mmCIF file of C-alpha atoms and ligand atoms in Angstrom:
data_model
loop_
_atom_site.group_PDB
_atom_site.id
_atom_site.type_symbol
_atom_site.label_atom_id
_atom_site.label_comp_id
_atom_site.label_asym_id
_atom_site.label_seq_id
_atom_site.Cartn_x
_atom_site.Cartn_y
_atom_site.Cartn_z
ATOM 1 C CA UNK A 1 -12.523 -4.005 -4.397
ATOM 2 C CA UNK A 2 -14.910 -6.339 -5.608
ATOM 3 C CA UNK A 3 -14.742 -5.978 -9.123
ATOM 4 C CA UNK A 4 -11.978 -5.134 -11.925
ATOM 5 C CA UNK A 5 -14.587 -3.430 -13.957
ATOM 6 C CA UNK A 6 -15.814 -0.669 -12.065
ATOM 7 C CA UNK A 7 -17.975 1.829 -13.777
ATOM 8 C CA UNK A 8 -15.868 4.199 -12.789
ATOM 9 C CA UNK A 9 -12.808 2.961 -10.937
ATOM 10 C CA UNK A 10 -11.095 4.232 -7.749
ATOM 11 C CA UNK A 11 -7.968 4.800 -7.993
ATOM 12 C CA UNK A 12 -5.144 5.601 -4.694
ATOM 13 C CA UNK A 13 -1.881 7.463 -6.670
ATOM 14 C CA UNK A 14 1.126 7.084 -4.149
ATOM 15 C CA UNK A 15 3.710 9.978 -4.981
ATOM 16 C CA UNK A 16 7.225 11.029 -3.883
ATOM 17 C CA UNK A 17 7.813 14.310 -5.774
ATOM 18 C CA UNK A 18 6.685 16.175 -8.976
ATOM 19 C CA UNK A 19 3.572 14.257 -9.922
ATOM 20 C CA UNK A 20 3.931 15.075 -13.354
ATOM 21 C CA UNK A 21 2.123 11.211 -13.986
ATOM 22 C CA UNK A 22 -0.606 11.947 -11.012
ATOM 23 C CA UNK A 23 -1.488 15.115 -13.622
ATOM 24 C CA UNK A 24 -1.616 13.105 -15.942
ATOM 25 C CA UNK A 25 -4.235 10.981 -14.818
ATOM 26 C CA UNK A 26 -5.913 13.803 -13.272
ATOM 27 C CA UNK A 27 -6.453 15.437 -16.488
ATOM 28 C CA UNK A 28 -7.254 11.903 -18.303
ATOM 29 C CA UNK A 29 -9.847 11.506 -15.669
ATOM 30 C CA UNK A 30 -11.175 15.196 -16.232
ATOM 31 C CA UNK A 31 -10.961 15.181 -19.958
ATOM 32 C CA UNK A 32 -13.106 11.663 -19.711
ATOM 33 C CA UNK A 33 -10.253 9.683 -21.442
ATOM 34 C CA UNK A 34 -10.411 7.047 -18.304
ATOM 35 C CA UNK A 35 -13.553 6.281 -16.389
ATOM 36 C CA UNK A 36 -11.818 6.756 -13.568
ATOM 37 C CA UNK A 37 -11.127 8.760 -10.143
ATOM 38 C CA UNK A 38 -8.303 9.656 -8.090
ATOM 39 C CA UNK A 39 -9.983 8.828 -3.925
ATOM 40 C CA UNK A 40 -6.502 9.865 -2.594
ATOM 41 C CA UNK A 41 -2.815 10.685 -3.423
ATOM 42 C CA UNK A 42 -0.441 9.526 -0.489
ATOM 43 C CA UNK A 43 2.876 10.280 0.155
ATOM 44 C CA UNK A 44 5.773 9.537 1.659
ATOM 45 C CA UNK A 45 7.715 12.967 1.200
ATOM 46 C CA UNK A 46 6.089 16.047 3.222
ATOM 47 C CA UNK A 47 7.630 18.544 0.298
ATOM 48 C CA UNK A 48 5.717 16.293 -2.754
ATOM 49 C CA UNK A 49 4.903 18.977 -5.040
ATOM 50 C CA UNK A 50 1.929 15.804 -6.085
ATOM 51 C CA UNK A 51 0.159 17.110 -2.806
ATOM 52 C CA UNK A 52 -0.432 20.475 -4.326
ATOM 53 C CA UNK A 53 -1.352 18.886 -6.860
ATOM 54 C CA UNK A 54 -3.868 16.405 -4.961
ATOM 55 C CA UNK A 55 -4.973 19.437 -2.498
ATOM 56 C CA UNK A 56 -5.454 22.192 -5.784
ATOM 57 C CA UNK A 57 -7.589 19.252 -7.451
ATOM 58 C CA UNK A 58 -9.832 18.616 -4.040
ATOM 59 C CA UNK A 59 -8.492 15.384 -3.604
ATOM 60 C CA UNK A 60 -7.597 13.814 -0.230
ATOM 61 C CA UNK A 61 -3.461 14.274 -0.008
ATOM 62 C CA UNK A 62 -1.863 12.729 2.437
ATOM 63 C CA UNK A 63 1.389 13.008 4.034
ATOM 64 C CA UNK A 64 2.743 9.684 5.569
ATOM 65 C CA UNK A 65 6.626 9.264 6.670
ATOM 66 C CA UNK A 66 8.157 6.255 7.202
ATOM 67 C CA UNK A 67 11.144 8.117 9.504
ATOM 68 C CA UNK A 68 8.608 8.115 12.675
ATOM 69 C CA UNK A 69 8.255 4.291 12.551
ATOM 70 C CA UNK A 70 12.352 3.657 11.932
ATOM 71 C CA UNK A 71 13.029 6.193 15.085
ATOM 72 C CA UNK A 72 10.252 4.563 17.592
ATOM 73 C CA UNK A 73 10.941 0.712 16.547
ATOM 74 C CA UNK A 74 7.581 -0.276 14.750
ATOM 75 C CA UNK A 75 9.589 -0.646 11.972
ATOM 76 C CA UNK A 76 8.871 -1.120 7.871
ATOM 77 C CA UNK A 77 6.638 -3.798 7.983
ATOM 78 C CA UNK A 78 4.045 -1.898 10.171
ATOM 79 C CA UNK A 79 4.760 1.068 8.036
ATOM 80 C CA UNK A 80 3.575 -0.968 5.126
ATOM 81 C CA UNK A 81 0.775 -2.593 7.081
ATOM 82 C CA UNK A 82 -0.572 0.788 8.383
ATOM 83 C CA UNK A 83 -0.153 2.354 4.741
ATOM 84 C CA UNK A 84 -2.218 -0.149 3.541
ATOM 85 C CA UNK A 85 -4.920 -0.016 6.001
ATOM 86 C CA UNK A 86 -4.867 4.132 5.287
ATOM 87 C CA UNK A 87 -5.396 3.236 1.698
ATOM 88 C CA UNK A 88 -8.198 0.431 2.087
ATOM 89 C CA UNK A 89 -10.221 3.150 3.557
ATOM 90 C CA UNK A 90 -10.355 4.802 0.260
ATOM 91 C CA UNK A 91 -11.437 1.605 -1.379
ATOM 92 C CA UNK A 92 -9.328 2.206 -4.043
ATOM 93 C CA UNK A 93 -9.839 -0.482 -7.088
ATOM 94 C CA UNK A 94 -6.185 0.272 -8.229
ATOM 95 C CA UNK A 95 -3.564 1.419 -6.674
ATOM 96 C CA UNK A 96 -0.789 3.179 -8.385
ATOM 97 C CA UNK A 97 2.704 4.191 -7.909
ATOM 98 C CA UNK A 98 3.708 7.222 -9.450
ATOM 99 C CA UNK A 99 7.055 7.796 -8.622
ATOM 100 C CA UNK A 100 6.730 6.122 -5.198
ATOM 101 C CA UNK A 101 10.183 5.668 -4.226
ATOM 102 C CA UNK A 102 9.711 3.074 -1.300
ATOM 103 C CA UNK A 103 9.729 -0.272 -2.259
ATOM 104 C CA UNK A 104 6.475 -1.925 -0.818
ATOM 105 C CA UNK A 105 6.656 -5.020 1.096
ATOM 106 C CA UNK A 106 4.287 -7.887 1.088
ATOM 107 C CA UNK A 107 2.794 -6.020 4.407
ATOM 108 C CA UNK A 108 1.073 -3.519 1.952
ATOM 109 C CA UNK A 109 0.879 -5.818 -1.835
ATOM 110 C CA UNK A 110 -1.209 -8.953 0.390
ATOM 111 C CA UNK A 111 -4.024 -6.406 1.096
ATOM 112 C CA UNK A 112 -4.110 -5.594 -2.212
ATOM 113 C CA UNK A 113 -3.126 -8.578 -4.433
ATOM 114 C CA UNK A 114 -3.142 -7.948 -8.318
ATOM 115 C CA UNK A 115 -4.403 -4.455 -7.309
ATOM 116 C CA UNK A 116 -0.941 -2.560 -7.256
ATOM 117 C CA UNK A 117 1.090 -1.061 -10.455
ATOM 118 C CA UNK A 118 4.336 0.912 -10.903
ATOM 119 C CA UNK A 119 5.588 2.697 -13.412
ATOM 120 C CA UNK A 120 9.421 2.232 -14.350
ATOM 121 C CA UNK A 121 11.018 4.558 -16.605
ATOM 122 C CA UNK A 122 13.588 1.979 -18.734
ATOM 123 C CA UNK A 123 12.331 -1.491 -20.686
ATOM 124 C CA UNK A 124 11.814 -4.391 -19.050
ATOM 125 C CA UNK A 125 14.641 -5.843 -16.884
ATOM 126 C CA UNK A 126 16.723 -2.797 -17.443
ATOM 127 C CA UNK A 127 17.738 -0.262 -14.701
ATOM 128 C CA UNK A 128 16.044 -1.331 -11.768
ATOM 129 C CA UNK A 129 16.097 1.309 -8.874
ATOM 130 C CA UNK A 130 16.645 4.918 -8.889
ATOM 131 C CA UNK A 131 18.043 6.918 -11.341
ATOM 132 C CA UNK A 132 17.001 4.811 -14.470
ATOM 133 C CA UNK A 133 17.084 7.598 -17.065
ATOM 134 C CA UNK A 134 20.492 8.551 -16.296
ATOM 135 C CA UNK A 135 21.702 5.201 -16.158
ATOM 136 C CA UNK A 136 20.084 4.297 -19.616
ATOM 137 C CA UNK A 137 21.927 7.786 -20.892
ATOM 138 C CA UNK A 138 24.607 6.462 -19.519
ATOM 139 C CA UNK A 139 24.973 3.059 -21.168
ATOM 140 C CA UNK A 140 23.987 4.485 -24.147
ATOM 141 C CA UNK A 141 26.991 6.942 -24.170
ATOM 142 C CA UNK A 142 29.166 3.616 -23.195
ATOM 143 C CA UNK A 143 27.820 1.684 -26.202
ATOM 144 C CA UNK A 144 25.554 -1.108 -24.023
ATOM 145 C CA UNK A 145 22.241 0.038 -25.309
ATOM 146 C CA UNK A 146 20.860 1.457 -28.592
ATOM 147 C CA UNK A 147 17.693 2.672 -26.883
ATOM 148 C CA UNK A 148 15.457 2.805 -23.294
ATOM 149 C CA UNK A 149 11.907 3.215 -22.585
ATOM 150 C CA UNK A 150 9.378 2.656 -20.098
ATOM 151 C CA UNK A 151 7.038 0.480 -18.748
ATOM 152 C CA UNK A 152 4.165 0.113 -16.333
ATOM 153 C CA UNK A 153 3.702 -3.360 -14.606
ATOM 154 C CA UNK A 154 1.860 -5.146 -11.970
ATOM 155 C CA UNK A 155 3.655 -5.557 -8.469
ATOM 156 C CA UNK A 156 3.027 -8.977 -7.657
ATOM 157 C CA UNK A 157 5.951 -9.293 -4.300
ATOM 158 C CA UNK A 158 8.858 -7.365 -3.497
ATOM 159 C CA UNK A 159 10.909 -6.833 -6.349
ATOM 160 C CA UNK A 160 12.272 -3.729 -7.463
ATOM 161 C CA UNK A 161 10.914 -2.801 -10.939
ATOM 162 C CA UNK A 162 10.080 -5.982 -11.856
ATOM 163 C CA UNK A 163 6.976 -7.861 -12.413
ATOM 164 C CA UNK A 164 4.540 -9.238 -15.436
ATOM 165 C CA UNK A 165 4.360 -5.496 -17.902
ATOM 166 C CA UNK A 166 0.889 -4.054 -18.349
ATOM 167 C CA UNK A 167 2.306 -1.918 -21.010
ATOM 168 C CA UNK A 168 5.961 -0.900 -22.624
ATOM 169 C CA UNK A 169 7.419 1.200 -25.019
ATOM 170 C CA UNK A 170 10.607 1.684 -25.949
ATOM 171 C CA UNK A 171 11.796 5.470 -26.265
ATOM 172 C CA UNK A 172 15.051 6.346 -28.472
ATOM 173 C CA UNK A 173 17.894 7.993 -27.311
ATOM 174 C CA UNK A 174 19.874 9.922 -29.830
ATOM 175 C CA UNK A 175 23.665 10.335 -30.078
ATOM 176 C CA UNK A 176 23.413 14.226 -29.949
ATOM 177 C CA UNK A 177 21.107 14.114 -26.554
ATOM 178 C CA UNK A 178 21.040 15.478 -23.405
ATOM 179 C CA UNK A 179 20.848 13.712 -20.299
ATOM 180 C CA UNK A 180 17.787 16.446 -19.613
ATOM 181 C CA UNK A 181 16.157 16.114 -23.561
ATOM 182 C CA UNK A 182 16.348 12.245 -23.042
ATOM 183 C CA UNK A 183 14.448 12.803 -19.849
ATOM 184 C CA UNK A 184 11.645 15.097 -21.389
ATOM 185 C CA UNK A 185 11.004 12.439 -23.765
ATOM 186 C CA UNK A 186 10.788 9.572 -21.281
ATOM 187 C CA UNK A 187 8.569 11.662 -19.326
ATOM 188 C CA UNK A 188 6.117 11.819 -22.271
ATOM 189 C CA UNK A 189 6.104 8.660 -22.668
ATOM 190 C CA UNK A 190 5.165 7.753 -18.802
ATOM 191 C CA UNK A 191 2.331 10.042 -18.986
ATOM 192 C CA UNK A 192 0.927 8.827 -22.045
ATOM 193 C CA UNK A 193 1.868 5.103 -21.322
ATOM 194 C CA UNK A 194 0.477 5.185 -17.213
ATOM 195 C CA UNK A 195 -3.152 6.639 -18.674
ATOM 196 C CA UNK A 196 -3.115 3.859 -21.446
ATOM 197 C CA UNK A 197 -2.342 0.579 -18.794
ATOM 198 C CA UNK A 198 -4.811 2.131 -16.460
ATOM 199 C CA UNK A 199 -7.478 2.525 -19.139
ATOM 200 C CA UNK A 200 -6.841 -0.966 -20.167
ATOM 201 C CA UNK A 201 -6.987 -2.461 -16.957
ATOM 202 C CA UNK A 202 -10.724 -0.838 -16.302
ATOM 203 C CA UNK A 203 -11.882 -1.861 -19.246
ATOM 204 C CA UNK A 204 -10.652 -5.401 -18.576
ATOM 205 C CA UNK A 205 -8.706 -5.892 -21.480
ATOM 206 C CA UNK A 206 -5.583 -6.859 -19.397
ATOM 207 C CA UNK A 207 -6.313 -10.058 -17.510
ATOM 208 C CA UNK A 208 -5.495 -9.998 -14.054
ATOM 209 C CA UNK A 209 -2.384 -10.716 -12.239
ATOM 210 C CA UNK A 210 -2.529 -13.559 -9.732
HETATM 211 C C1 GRF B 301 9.262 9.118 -13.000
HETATM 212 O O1 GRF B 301 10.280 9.189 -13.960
HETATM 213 C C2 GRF B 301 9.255 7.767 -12.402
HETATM 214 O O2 GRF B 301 9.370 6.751 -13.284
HETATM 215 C C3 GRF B 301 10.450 7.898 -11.505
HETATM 216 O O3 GRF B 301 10.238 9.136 -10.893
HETATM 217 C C4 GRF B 301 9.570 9.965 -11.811
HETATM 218 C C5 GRF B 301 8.337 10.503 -11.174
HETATM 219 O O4 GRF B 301 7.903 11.647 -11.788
HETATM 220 N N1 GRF B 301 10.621 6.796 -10.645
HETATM 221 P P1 GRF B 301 6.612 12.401 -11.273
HETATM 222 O O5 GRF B 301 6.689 12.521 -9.762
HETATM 223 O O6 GRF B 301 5.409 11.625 -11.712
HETATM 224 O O7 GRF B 301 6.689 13.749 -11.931
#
């Protein structure tokens, strides 16, 4: 953690389900397109299909609930504070959420300040929370947008999907679409987009949140 230009940087992917974008840095990493490494992938859903992922690439994975500290009274905060200390033991130089769905609290972000990014997949401001793509198909069928996107950004406190943007892109959305074609093309875009902000941010070309 001591500085933002690591030769080759550690990186700590925290998952809730496919890990399409963990692959994607995986194989950025492996094809040498970011001078980078994935320490571990943690997360917070047992059936992640991103653990396979982690596990088939010999990667620490990591399953850590949140349900045992809600049923015995420690609570989120500890949650957060214990998640954090299980990720400083990686000594991760960024740490990324890849479809984390658990919104961090400052518990976890203070150990780790300017450190943490999130991908969200609508533009700036727009569709905070789950279910973005829909949503964005959604207003677009209603006549409130003309087009979505995504964007990664830092997570300075606890917003949802919200913070300064590392990198966005806007992604159209066409009147003969799918709710399911207008996903495929988002997801594109997050994979392609997560690899760029993280290569930018080891090669220091993004300056740093504080
Ligand atoms: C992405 O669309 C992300 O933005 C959203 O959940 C999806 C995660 O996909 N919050 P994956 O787990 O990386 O495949």
């Amino acid at each position: 953690m001591e500085s933002h230009q690591t030769q080759t940087a550690r990186i700590a992917v925290l998952i809730s389900g496919f890990g399409s974008n963990l692959q994607a840095i995986l194989d950025a990493c492996n094809a040498g397109q970011l001078p980078a490494r994935v320490v571990v992938v943690v997360s917070n859903r047992k059936d992640a299909y991103g653990l396979v992922r982690a596990e088939r690439a010999g990667i620490p994975a990591v399953y850590f609930p949140l349900k045992p500290y809600l049923q015995d009274g420690r609570g989120r905060r500890q949650y957060d504070a214990d998640l954090a200390e299980l990720v400083a033991g990686y000594s991760p130089d960024w740490i990324a959420l890849a479809g984390w769905m658990h919104v961090l609290s400052n518990a976890f972000l203070q150990r780790f300040p300017g450190r943490v990014i999130n991908l969200h997949p609508a533009l700036p401001g727009q569709f905070p929370g789950t279910d973005a793509i829909a949503r964005a198909y959604q207003a677009f069928r209603e006549g409130r947008i003309t087009q979505t996107g995504v964007m990664i950004h830092f997570v300075p406190d606890e917003g949802v999907d919200c913070g300064p943007v590392i990198v966005s892109e806007t992604v159209p959305i066409y009147p003969d679409d799918t709710l399911e074609a207008l996903e495929e093309r988002v997801h594109a875009v997050e994979h392609r987009l997560y690899v760029e902000a993280l290569r930018r941010l080891i090669a220091g070309e993004i300056p740093p949140c504080r």
